[in-house]
Amino acid sequence: MYKTLIRMINDMKLRTKLILSFIVVVFVPVLIVGLFLTNELREMAIGNAIDQAATNVDRVKKRTSEVVNVSYDIAYRLANDTRLETVASRRYESVYDVVKAYKEYPDFREYMKLYREIGNIRLYVDNPTLLDNWEFIQPTDAIRNAEWYQQATSSSLVDWVYIVDERDNVKYLSLVRRVDFPNQGKSGVLVINVNSRMLNQILNQESFDTMIVDSSNQIVSANRPGRLGRPLNELDFENLIKHEETGTFETVVNGSKSQVMIEELKPAASMNGLRVISIFAIDDIVGEANQTIRLAVTVISISLAVAIFLIYAFSILLAKRMLRLSKNINKVATGNLGIVMEIDGKDEIGQLSRQFNAMVSSINALVVEVQESNQQKRQLAQKQNEIKFKMMASQINPHFLFNALESIRMKAHMKGETEIAKVVRLLGKMMRKNLEVGNRSIPMRSEIDIVRCYLEIQKFRHGDRLHFELLIDPKVEETLLPPLIIQPIVENAVVHGLESKEEGGLVRIKAELVGQDVHVEVMDNGSGMTPERAESVKQSLLEQDDDERNRIGLRNVHMRLQLTYGQEHGLVIDSVPSEGTRIHFIIPFGGRSDV
């Protein structure tokens, strides 16, 4: 088999061999690599789209949950409101009594003013002495026979349905639940409409085709026109997917291959829930990738065409030279020894032509018995000088700075300046720790180490005017907290509390375990603050926008504590003029986050 292949290759013309070798060595590998990269680029685009869709669906789910949970909370409050029971179940003697009772119970209207997440609140209750005012409504036979009404009266759980509001004959996603009046032995049906505009605003911020669907496959909100209120069955994709609660599926939607992502949203104590459905066409996602692929294919095709043309032209050039050599050899074979072949070049063909001329000359000398000197062979000398230049560049980084500080410290130490050496070492240590600080939490002992370095440096500056105490409970040393929380407070105590005090003072840092919480306190006996100044500082911690007059350091610490552990974990400031300032905060033991 091997010999047959070699013989077939040897039987081919040189031009055919060159073209075949180009196809095998260049064209086929480029084609394979191109197909592989094209597929990878396409899969990457789809994967990124799926990740983005998952993020979008999760965001829609969370924001929708926040909206519907408002209705749930209000329904829970109303279901346990004895005042509502009194108004709804009381037997009234006159219209005046009814109007007076309605006026004394404004809770429905107040809830609608306070919470923009709800559109309407109404209570269906059998009490012929009540007046229908779109809040308290006597159920008609049509309402009593409605499936949602019967479902509500037969269960104490919350039901989420897409029903018509009698006020404007428009459908809303509504919370429906039974409200029992145990003192009267009666019950009513509470309906709270979810604000459709808020649901639409949530979906309109999404780039993909996104819908919110109830348990009966009714589209209650969508970011594409013409879908609101339509059943999911009218959309053109597989019926099996329409009943899936969660997952990612590949299907055909409106004739286009698409990805469908479904996420279930089921509020607490509900007999049913909602589903968030996101759809994106694969062709739209890979469109940019396909454009890049087409451009790459065009460039590669042109490059291959140019390469084939050059290979073909080069093969013709070689074939012509070989053909000339073959013709001259045939002439010598017929006895023509006066031939001098001229084929330029220093490649193998040129070498063969020169050897052929030398051979013909030798034969001529033997035939005519004329002594001729042999043709001197040309000696080719080729010199190539290569000069390589290497450029080296040094890069200054934090390690260079640390090394420089260490050199200064060693010089000071060698000259007996131990105090300067100590301060330089503390400065280098503090800078290194600050540079190493990232977004992750650090142990309490690391934060206290930074504080200790800072205070030692300040003590070097202020001398005996500054004293400090570190009272750290060993139990809390491994408690995690955000980096650079205590140091800005200590810096504030030194700069604003003690520097303006001529005789200096004391800074005490205390951290102790109290129950399941760690209490951290920074106290100074400096100049303190007037009540007006203290109140101004406290107000600055609550402001939303930065201002050049604000204490950015304390506000930053205050906000990070609240963002990490909750609103109740911010800074607490107590200050007395001429006596000092105390700033403290509380974090959970172990550093767990409650947010």
Coordinates of C-alpha atoms in Angstrom, one line a residue:
M1 CA 0.0 0.0 0.0
Y2 CA 2.8 2.4 0.9
K3 CA 4.8 1.6 -2.2
T4 CA 1.7 2.0 -4.4
L5 CA 1.1 5.4 -2.9
I6 CA 4.7 6.5 -3.4
R7 CA 4.5 5.3 -7.0
M8 CA 1.4 7.2 -7.6
I9 CA 2.9 10.4 -6.2
N10 CA 6.1 9.9 -8.3
D11 CA 3.9 9.5 -11.4
M12 CA 2.3 12.8 -10.9
K13 CA 3.5 15.9 -12.6
L14 CA 5.3 18.5 -10.5
R15 CA 2.6 21.0 -10.8
T16 CA 0.0 18.6 -9.6
K17 CA 2.2 17.7 -6.6
L18 CA 2.6 21.3 -5.6
I19 CA -1.2 22.0 -5.8
L20 CA -1.9 18.7 -3.9
S21 CA 0.6 19.5 -1.2
F22 CA -0.9 22.9 -0.8
I23 CA -4.4 21.4 -0.4
V24 CA -3.2 18.8 2.1
V25 CA -0.8 21.1 4.1
V26 CA -2.7 24.4 4.1
F27 CA -6.2 24.3 2.7
V28 CA -7.5 21.3 4.8
P29 CA -6.0 22.5 8.1
V30 CA -7.3 26.0 7.6
L31 CA -10.8 24.5 6.8
I32 CA -10.8 22.4 9.9
V33 CA -9.6 25.2 12.1
G34 CA -12.1 27.6 10.6
L35 CA -15.0 25.2 11.1
F36 CA -13.9 24.6 14.7
L37 CA -13.5 28.3 15.5
T38 CA -16.8 29.1 13.8
N39 CA -18.6 26.5 15.9
E40 CA -16.9 27.7 19.1
L41 CA -17.7 31.4 18.3
R42 CA -21.3 30.4 17.7
E43 CA -21.6 28.3 20.9
M44 CA -19.9 31.1 22.9
A45 CA -22.4 33.7 21.6
I46 CA -25.3 31.4 22.5
G47 CA -23.8 30.6 25.9
N48 CA -23.4 34.3 26.7
A49 CA -26.9 34.9 25.6
I50 CA -28.2 32.1 27.8
D51 CA -26.2 33.6 30.7
Q52 CA -27.6 37.0 30.1
A53 CA -31.1 35.6 29.7
A54 CA -30.7 33.8 33.0
T55 CA -29.6 37.0 34.7
N56 CA -32.5 38.9 33.2
V57 CA -35.1 36.3 34.2
D58 CA -33.7 36.2 37.7
R59 CA -33.8 40.0 37.9
V60 CA -37.4 40.1 36.5
K61 CA -38.4 37.4 39.1
K62 CA -36.9 39.3 42.0
R63 CA -38.5 42.6 41.0
T64 CA -41.8 41.0 40.2
S65 CA -41.7 39.2 43.6
E66 CA -41.2 42.6 45.3
V67 CA -44.2 44.0 43.5
V68 CA -46.6 41.1 44.2
N69 CA -45.4 40.7 47.8
V70 CA -46.8 44.2 48.6
S71 CA -50.2 42.8 47.7
Y72 CA -49.6 39.8 49.8
D73 CA -48.6 41.9 52.8
I74 CA -51.6 44.1 52.5
A75 CA -53.9 41.1 52.1
Y76 CA -52.5 39.6 55.3
R77 CA -53.0 42.8 57.2
L78 CA -56.6 43.2 56.0
A79 CA -57.4 39.6 56.8
N80 CA -56.5 40.2 60.4
D81 CA -58.1 43.7 60.7
T82 CA -61.0 43.6 63.2
R83 CA -62.1 47.0 62.0
L84 CA -62.6 45.7 58.5
E85 CA -64.7 42.8 60.0
T86 CA -66.8 45.4 61.9
V87 CA -67.4 47.5 58.7
A88 CA -68.1 44.5 56.4
S89 CA -70.4 42.4 58.7
R90 CA -72.3 45.1 60.6
R91 CA -76.1 45.5 59.9
Y92 CA -76.8 49.2 59.1
E93 CA -80.0 51.0 59.8
S94 CA -79.6 53.8 57.3
V95 CA -77.6 55.0 54.4
Y96 CA -76.1 57.6 56.7
D97 CA -74.7 54.9 58.9
V98 CA -73.1 53.2 55.9
V99 CA -71.5 56.4 54.6
K100 CA -70.3 57.2 58.1
A101 CA -68.7 53.7 58.4
Y102 CA -67.1 54.0 55.0
K103 CA -65.7 57.4 56.0
E104 CA -64.3 56.1 59.3
Y105 CA -62.5 53.2 57.5
P106 CA -60.2 54.8 54.8
D107 CA -57.7 51.9 54.9
F108 CA -58.3 50.8 51.3
R109 CA -57.7 54.3 50.0
E110 CA -54.7 54.8 52.2
Y111 CA -53.1 51.6 51.0
M112 CA -53.5 52.7 47.4
K113 CA -51.9 56.1 48.1
L114 CA -49.0 54.6 50.0
Y115 CA -48.2 51.7 47.7
R116 CA -48.0 52.3 44.0
E117 CA -47.5 48.5 43.5
I118 CA -51.3 48.0 43.8
G119 CA -54.0 49.3 41.5
N120 CA -57.2 48.6 43.4
I121 CA -58.6 46.9 46.5
R122 CA -62.2 45.6 46.7
L123 CA -64.0 43.3 49.1
Y124 CA -66.9 41.1 48.0
V125 CA -69.2 40.4 50.9
D126 CA -72.8 39.3 51.4
N127 CA -74.3 42.2 53.4
P128 CA -77.5 43.7 51.8
T129 CA -77.2 46.8 54.1
L130 CA -73.9 47.8 52.5
L131 CA -73.6 50.2 49.6
D132 CA -71.5 49.3 46.5
N133 CA -68.7 51.9 46.4
W134 CA -66.1 49.9 44.3
E135 CA -64.5 49.0 47.6
F136 CA -67.3 47.0 49.3
I137 CA -69.2 45.1 46.7
Q138 CA -72.2 42.8 46.8
P139 CA -71.3 39.8 44.7
T140 CA -73.6 39.1 41.8
D141 CA -74.6 35.7 40.6
A142 CA -72.1 35.9 37.8
I143 CA -69.3 36.7 40.3
R144 CA -70.5 33.9 42.6
N145 CA -70.3 31.4 39.7
A146 CA -66.9 32.6 38.6
E147 CA -64.2 30.0 39.0
W148 CA -61.9 32.4 40.9
Y149 CA -64.6 33.3 43.4
Q150 CA -65.5 29.7 44.1
Q151 CA -61.9 28.8 44.4
A152 CA -61.3 31.6 47.0
T153 CA -64.3 30.6 49.1
S154 CA -63.2 27.0 49.3
S155 CA -59.6 27.6 50.4
S156 CA -57.8 29.9 52.8
L157 CA -54.7 30.2 50.6
V158 CA -53.9 33.0 48.3
D159 CA -54.9 32.6 44.6
W160 CA -53.2 34.7 41.8
V161 CA -55.5 35.1 38.8
Y162 CA -55.9 37.3 35.8
I163 CA -59.5 38.7 36.1
V164 CA -61.6 41.7 35.1
D165 CA -62.0 44.7 37.3
E166 CA -65.6 45.8 37.2
R167 CA -64.7 49.5 37.4
D168 CA -63.0 49.7 34.0
N169 CA -63.6 46.3 32.5
V170 CA -59.8 45.7 32.2
K171 CA -58.0 42.6 33.3
Y172 CA -55.4 42.8 36.0
L173 CA -53.2 40.3 37.8
S174 CA -55.0 40.0 41.1
L175 CA -54.5 38.5 44.5
V176 CA -57.7 36.7 45.6
R177 CA -58.2 35.3 49.1
R178 CA -61.0 34.5 51.5
V179 CA -61.3 36.9 54.5
D180 CA -63.0 35.2 57.5
F181 CA -65.0 37.2 60.0
P182 CA -65.0 34.7 63.0
N183 CA -67.0 37.0 65.3
Q184 CA -69.9 37.1 62.9
G185 CA -69.5 33.6 61.4
K186 CA -69.2 35.1 57.9
S187 CA -66.6 35.6 55.3
G188 CA -65.8 37.7 52.2
V189 CA -63.5 37.6 49.2
L190 CA -60.7 40.1 49.0
V191 CA -59.3 41.1 45.6
I192 CA -56.2 43.3 45.2
N193 CA -55.1 44.3 41.7
V194 CA -51.4 44.4 41.0
N195 CA -50.3 47.6 39.2
S196 CA -49.9 46.4 35.6
R197 CA -47.9 49.5 34.6
M198 CA -45.2 48.5 37.1
L199 CA -45.0 45.0 35.7
N200 CA -44.8 46.3 32.2
Q201 CA -42.0 48.7 33.3
I202 CA -40.0 45.8 34.7
L203 CA -40.3 43.9 31.4
N204 CA -39.7 46.9 29.2
Q205 CA -36.2 47.1 30.6
E206 CA -35.3 43.7 29.2
S207 CA -33.9 43.3 25.7
F208 CA -35.2 39.8 25.2
D209 CA -38.8 38.8 24.6
T210 CA -40.0 38.4 28.2
M211 CA -43.5 37.5 29.6
I212 CA -45.1 36.9 32.9
V213 CA -47.7 34.1 32.8
D214 CA -50.2 33.0 35.4
S215 CA -51.1 29.4 36.3
S216 CA -53.8 29.2 33.7
N217 CA -51.3 30.2 30.9
Q218 CA -52.7 33.7 30.6
I219 CA -50.1 36.3 29.7
V220 CA -50.4 39.0 32.4
S221 CA -47.5 41.2 31.3
A222 CA -45.2 41.3 28.3
N223 CA -42.6 43.6 26.7
R224 CA -43.9 42.8 23.1
P225 CA -47.1 44.5 21.8
G226 CA -50.2 42.5 21.2
R227 CA -49.5 39.7 23.8
L228 CA -51.1 41.1 26.9
G229 CA -54.1 39.0 27.9
R230 CA -53.6 36.4 25.3
P231 CA -53.3 32.7 26.2
L232 CA -49.9 31.1 26.0
N233 CA -51.4 28.5 23.6
E234 CA -51.6 31.1 20.9
L235 CA -47.8 31.5 20.7
D236 CA -46.1 29.3 18.1
F237 CA -43.9 27.0 20.1
E238 CA -44.1 23.4 21.4
N239 CA -47.0 22.6 23.7
L240 CA -44.8 20.6 26.1
I241 CA -42.7 23.7 26.9
K242 CA -45.9 25.7 27.7
H243 CA -46.5 23.5 30.8
E244 CA -42.9 23.4 32.1
E245 CA -42.4 25.2 35.4
T246 CA -38.7 25.9 35.1
G247 CA -35.7 25.2 32.8
T248 CA -34.1 26.1 29.5
F249 CA -35.4 24.6 26.3
E250 CA -34.5 24.8 22.6
T251 CA -37.6 25.1 20.3
V252 CA -38.9 26.8 17.2
V253 CA -40.8 30.0 17.8
N254 CA -42.6 31.7 14.8
G255 CA -40.4 29.7 12.5
S256 CA -37.1 30.6 14.1
K257 CA -34.9 28.4 16.2
S258 CA -35.0 29.9 19.7
Q259 CA -34.0 29.4 23.3
V260 CA -36.8 29.5 25.9
M261 CA -36.0 30.1 29.5
I262 CA -38.7 29.5 32.2
E263 CA -38.5 30.4 35.9
E264 CA -41.3 29.8 38.4
L265 CA -42.3 32.5 40.9
K266 CA -44.6 31.3 43.7
P267 CA -45.3 33.7 46.5
A268 CA -45.6 32.4 50.1
A269 CA -48.9 30.8 51.2
S270 CA -50.2 30.7 47.6
M271 CA -52.0 27.8 45.9
N272 CA -50.5 28.8 42.6
G273 CA -47.9 31.1 41.2
L274 CA -46.5 32.8 38.1
R275 CA -43.9 32.0 35.6
V276 CA -41.3 34.3 33.9
I277 CA -40.6 33.2 30.3
S278 CA -37.8 34.7 28.3
I279 CA -37.4 33.9 24.5
F280 CA -34.6 34.9 22.2
A281 CA -34.0 33.8 18.6
I282 CA -30.7 32.0 18.1
D283 CA -30.2 33.7 14.7
D284 CA -30.5 37.2 16.3
I285 CA -27.9 36.2 18.9
V286 CA -25.4 34.7 16.5
G287 CA -26.1 37.3 13.9
E288 CA -23.0 39.4 14.8
A289 CA -20.9 36.2 15.2
N290 CA -22.1 35.1 11.7
Q291 CA -21.2 38.5 10.3
T292 CA -17.7 38.1 11.8
I293 CA -17.5 34.5 10.5
R294 CA -18.6 35.7 7.0
L295 CA -15.9 38.4 7.0
A296 CA -13.3 35.8 8.2
V297 CA -14.4 33.3 5.5
T298 CA -14.2 36.0 2.9
V299 CA -10.7 37.0 4.0
I300 CA -9.5 33.4 4.2
S301 CA -11.1 32.6 0.8
I302 CA -9.4 35.5 -0.9
S303 CA -6.1 34.5 0.8
L304 CA -6.4 30.9 -0.3
A305 CA -7.4 32.0 -3.9
V306 CA -4.3 34.2 -4.0
A307 CA -2.2 31.4 -2.6
I308 CA -3.5 28.9 -5.2
F309 CA -2.8 31.4 -7.9
L310 CA 0.7 31.9 -6.7
I311 CA 1.2 28.1 -6.3
Y312 CA -0.1 27.6 -9.9
A313 CA 2.1 30.3 -11.3
F314 CA 5.2 29.0 -9.4
S315 CA 4.4 25.4 -10.6
I316 CA 4.3 26.7 -14.3
L317 CA 7.6 28.4 -13.8
L318 CA 9.2 25.2 -12.5
A319 CA 7.6 23.0 -15.1
K320 CA 8.9 25.3 -18.0
R321 CA 12.4 25.0 -16.6
M322 CA 12.2 21.3 -16.2
L323 CA 10.8 21.0 -19.7
R324 CA 13.7 22.9 -21.2
L325 CA 16.1 20.6 -19.3
S326 CA 14.3 17.6 -20.6
K327 CA 14.4 18.8 -24.3
N328 CA 18.2 19.5 -24.1
I329 CA 18.9 16.1 -22.6
N330 CA 16.9 14.6 -25.5
K331 CA 19.1 16.6 -28.0
V332 CA 22.3 15.3 -26.4
A333 CA 20.9 11.8 -26.6
T334 CA 20.5 12.3 -30.4
G335 CA 24.3 13.2 -30.7
N336 CA 24.1 17.0 -30.6
L337 CA 27.0 17.9 -28.4
G338 CA 27.2 21.6 -29.2
I339 CA 24.3 22.5 -26.9
V340 CA 24.9 25.0 -24.1
M341 CA 21.8 25.2 -21.8
E342 CA 21.1 28.4 -20.0
I343 CA 18.8 28.1 -17.0
D344 CA 19.2 30.9 -14.5
G345 CA 18.8 30.4 -10.7
K346 CA 20.7 28.7 -7.9
D347 CA 18.1 26.1 -7.0
E348 CA 18.3 22.4 -7.8
I349 CA 17.1 23.0 -11.4
G350 CA 19.8 25.6 -12.0
Q351 CA 22.3 23.2 -10.5
L352 CA 21.2 20.4 -12.8
S353 CA 21.6 22.7 -15.8
R354 CA 25.1 23.6 -14.8
Q355 CA 26.0 20.0 -14.3
F356 CA 24.5 19.1 -17.6
N357 CA 26.6 21.8 -19.4
A358 CA 29.7 20.5 -17.6
M359 CA 28.9 17.0 -18.7
V360 CA 28.4 18.0 -22.3
S361 CA 31.7 19.9 -22.3
S362 CA 33.6 16.9 -21.0
I363 CA 32.1 14.7 -23.6
N364 CA 33.1 17.1 -26.3
A365 CA 36.7 17.2 -25.1
L366 CA 36.9 13.4 -25.2
V367 CA 35.3 13.2 -28.6
V368 CA 37.5 15.8 -30.4
E369 CA 40.5 14.8 -28.3
V370 CA 41.1 18.5 -27.6
Q371 CA 42.5 19.2 -24.2
E372 CA 40.5 21.7 -22.6
S373 CA 40.6 22.6 -19.2
N374 CA 37.7 21.6 -17.1
Q375 CA 35.2 24.3 -16.5
Q376 CA 35.9 25.8 -13.2
K377 CA 33.2 25.5 -10.9
R378 CA 31.9 28.6 -9.4
Q379 CA 32.3 29.1 -5.8
L380 CA 29.6 30.8 -4.0
A381 CA 30.2 32.7 -0.9
Q382 CA 27.4 34.0 1.2
K383 CA 27.8 35.9 4.4
Q384 CA 25.0 36.8 6.7
N385 CA 25.5 38.9 9.8
E386 CA 22.8 38.9 12.3
I387 CA 22.7 41.5 15.0
K388 CA 20.2 41.0 17.8
F389 CA 19.4 43.9 20.0
K390 CA 17.7 43.2 23.3
M391 CA 16.0 46.0 25.2
M392 CA 15.4 45.7 28.8
A393 CA 13.0 47.8 30.8
S394 CA 12.6 48.0 34.4
Q395 CA 9.2 48.4 35.9
I396 CA 8.5 50.2 39.1
N397 CA 5.8 48.5 41.2
P398 CA 4.8 48.5 44.8
H399 CA 7.6 46.1 45.6
F400 CA 10.2 48.7 44.5
L401 CA 8.6 51.2 46.9
F402 CA 8.6 48.6 49.8
N403 CA 12.3 47.8 49.0
A404 CA 13.2 51.5 49.0
L405 CA 11.5 51.9 52.4
E406 CA 13.3 48.9 53.7
S407 CA 16.6 50.4 52.5
I408 CA 15.8 53.6 54.3
R409 CA 14.9 51.7 57.4
M410 CA 18.2 49.7 57.4
K411 CA 20.2 52.9 56.9
A412 CA 18.4 54.6 59.8
H413 CA 18.9 51.5 61.9
M414 CA 22.7 51.3 61.1
K415 CA 23.1 54.9 62.1
G416 CA 21.3 54.4 65.4
E417 CA 18.1 56.1 64.4
T418 CA 16.0 53.2 65.7
E419 CA 12.8 55.3 66.1
I420 CA 12.9 56.4 62.5
A421 CA 13.7 52.9 61.4
K422 CA 10.6 51.7 63.4
V423 CA 8.3 54.3 61.8
V424 CA 9.6 53.5 58.3
R425 CA 9.0 49.8 59.0
L426 CA 5.4 50.6 60.2
L427 CA 4.7 52.8 57.2
G428 CA 5.9 50.1 54.8
K429 CA 3.8 47.5 56.7
M430 CA 0.8 49.7 56.6
M431 CA 1.1 50.5 52.9
R432 CA 1.6 46.8 52.1
K433 CA -1.5 45.8 54.0
N434 CA -3.5 48.6 52.4
L435 CA -2.4 47.5 48.9
E436 CA -3.2 43.9 49.7
V437 CA -6.7 44.8 50.8
G438 CA -9.3 43.8 48.2
N439 CA -13.1 43.5 48.3
R440 CA -13.0 40.4 50.5
S441 CA -13.5 40.6 54.3
I442 CA -10.5 40.4 56.6
P443 CA -10.1 39.2 60.2
M444 CA -10.4 41.6 63.1
R445 CA -6.7 41.1 64.0
S446 CA -5.6 42.3 60.5
E447 CA -7.7 45.4 60.8
I448 CA -6.3 46.1 64.3
D449 CA -2.8 45.5 63.0
I450 CA -3.4 48.4 60.5
V451 CA -4.8 50.5 63.3
R452 CA -1.7 49.8 65.5
C453 CA 0.7 50.8 62.6
Y454 CA -1.3 54.0 62.1
L455 CA -1.3 54.9 65.8
E456 CA 2.4 54.1 66.2
I457 CA 3.2 56.5 63.3
Q458 CA 1.0 59.2 64.8
K459 CA 2.6 58.7 68.1
F460 CA 6.0 59.2 66.5
R461 CA 4.6 62.5 65.1
H462 CA 2.9 63.8 68.2
G463 CA 5.2 62.2 70.9
D464 CA 3.8 62.1 74.4
R465 CA 0.7 64.2 73.4
L466 CA -0.8 61.0 72.0
H467 CA -1.6 57.8 74.0
F468 CA -3.6 54.9 72.8
E469 CA -5.1 51.7 74.2
L470 CA -6.1 48.5 72.2
L471 CA -8.5 46.5 74.2
I472 CA -9.3 43.6 71.9
D473 CA -11.1 40.5 73.2
P474 CA -9.1 37.4 71.9
K475 CA -12.5 35.8 71.1
V476 CA -13.3 38.3 68.3
E477 CA -9.8 38.4 66.6
E478 CA -11.0 36.0 63.8
T479 CA -14.3 37.8 63.3
L480 CA -14.5 38.9 59.6
L481 CA -15.4 42.5 58.7
P482 CA -15.0 44.7 55.7
P483 CA -11.5 46.1 55.3
L484 CA -10.6 49.6 56.5
I485 CA -13.6 50.0 58.8
I486 CA -11.9 50.8 62.2
Q487 CA -8.8 52.7 60.8
P488 CA -10.8 55.7 59.3
I489 CA -12.7 56.1 62.6
V490 CA -9.3 56.1 64.6
E491 CA -7.9 58.6 62.0
N492 CA -10.9 60.8 62.6
A493 CA -10.4 60.7 66.3
V494 CA -6.7 61.7 66.0
V495 CA -7.2 64.4 63.4
H496 CA -10.4 66.0 64.6
G497 CA -10.3 65.1 68.3
L498 CA -6.7 65.4 69.5
E499 CA -4.7 67.5 67.0
S500 CA -6.5 70.7 68.0
K501 CA -6.0 69.9 71.7
E502 CA -2.7 71.3 72.9
E503 CA -2.1 68.8 75.7
G504 CA -3.0 65.8 73.5
G505 CA -5.0 62.9 74.8
L506 CA -6.0 59.3 74.7
V507 CA -7.5 57.1 71.9
R508 CA -9.0 53.8 73.1
I509 CA -10.1 51.1 70.7
K510 CA -12.2 48.4 72.3
A511 CA -13.7 45.3 70.8
E512 CA -15.6 42.7 72.9
L513 CA -18.1 39.9 72.5
V514 CA -21.6 40.7 73.9
G515 CA -23.9 37.8 73.4
Q516 CA -23.8 36.9 69.6
D517 CA -22.6 40.4 68.6
V518 CA -19.2 42.1 68.5
H519 CA -19.3 45.6 70.0
V520 CA -16.5 47.9 68.6
E521 CA -15.8 51.3 70.1
V522 CA -13.4 54.1 69.3
M523 CA -13.2 56.7 72.1
D524 CA -11.1 59.8 72.4
N525 CA -10.9 62.4 75.2
G526 CA -10.3 65.2 72.8
S527 CA -12.1 68.5 72.1
G528 CA -15.4 66.8 71.4
M529 CA -18.3 68.4 69.4
T530 CA -21.1 70.8 70.2
P531 CA -24.6 69.3 69.9
E532 CA -25.1 71.3 66.7
R533 CA -21.9 70.0 65.2
A534 CA -22.6 66.4 66.3
E535 CA -26.1 66.6 64.8
S536 CA -24.5 67.9 61.5
V537 CA -22.1 65.0 61.4
K538 CA -24.9 62.5 62.0
Q539 CA -27.0 64.1 59.3
S540 CA -24.0 63.9 56.9
L541 CA -24.0 60.1 57.4
L542 CA -27.6 59.9 56.2
E543 CA -27.1 62.0 53.0
Q544 CA -27.3 60.2 49.7
D545 CA -25.1 62.5 47.7
D546 CA -21.4 63.2 48.5
D547 CA -20.5 66.8 49.3
E548 CA -17.1 68.3 49.8
R549 CA -18.2 69.4 53.3
N550 CA -19.2 65.9 54.3
R551 CA -17.0 63.6 56.3
I552 CA -16.5 61.2 53.5
G553 CA -14.5 58.7 55.6
L554 CA -17.1 58.2 58.3
R555 CA -19.9 58.2 55.7
N556 CA -18.1 55.6 53.7
V557 CA -17.7 53.4 56.8
H558 CA -21.3 54.0 57.8
M559 CA -22.7 53.0 54.4
R560 CA -20.4 49.9 54.1
L561 CA -21.6 48.6 57.5
Q562 CA -25.2 49.1 56.6
L563 CA -24.8 47.5 53.2
T564 CA -23.0 44.5 54.7
Y565 CA -25.0 43.9 57.9
G566 CA -28.2 45.9 57.6
Q567 CA -29.5 49.4 58.4
E568 CA -29.3 48.9 62.2
H569 CA -25.5 48.3 62.0
G570 CA -24.3 51.8 61.1
L571 CA -22.1 54.1 63.2
V572 CA -23.4 55.6 66.4
I573 CA -21.8 58.9 67.5
D574 CA -21.8 60.4 71.0
S575 CA -19.8 63.5 71.7
V576 CA -19.6 66.0 74.6
P577 CA -17.8 69.3 74.1
S578 CA -14.3 69.4 75.9
E579 CA -14.8 65.8 77.0
G580 CA -14.4 63.7 73.8
T581 CA -16.1 61.7 71.3
R582 CA -17.3 58.0 71.2
I583 CA -18.1 56.2 68.0
H584 CA -19.2 52.6 68.1
F585 CA -20.9 50.0 66.0
I586 CA -22.1 46.4 66.3
I587 CA -21.5 43.5 63.9
P588 CA -22.5 39.8 64.1
F589 CA -20.0 37.5 65.8
G590 CA -18.0 35.6 63.1
G591 CA -18.7 38.3 60.5
R592 CA -21.8 36.8 58.9
S593 CA -23.8 39.1 56.8
D594 CA -27.5 39.5 57.4
V595 CA -28.1 41.4 54.1

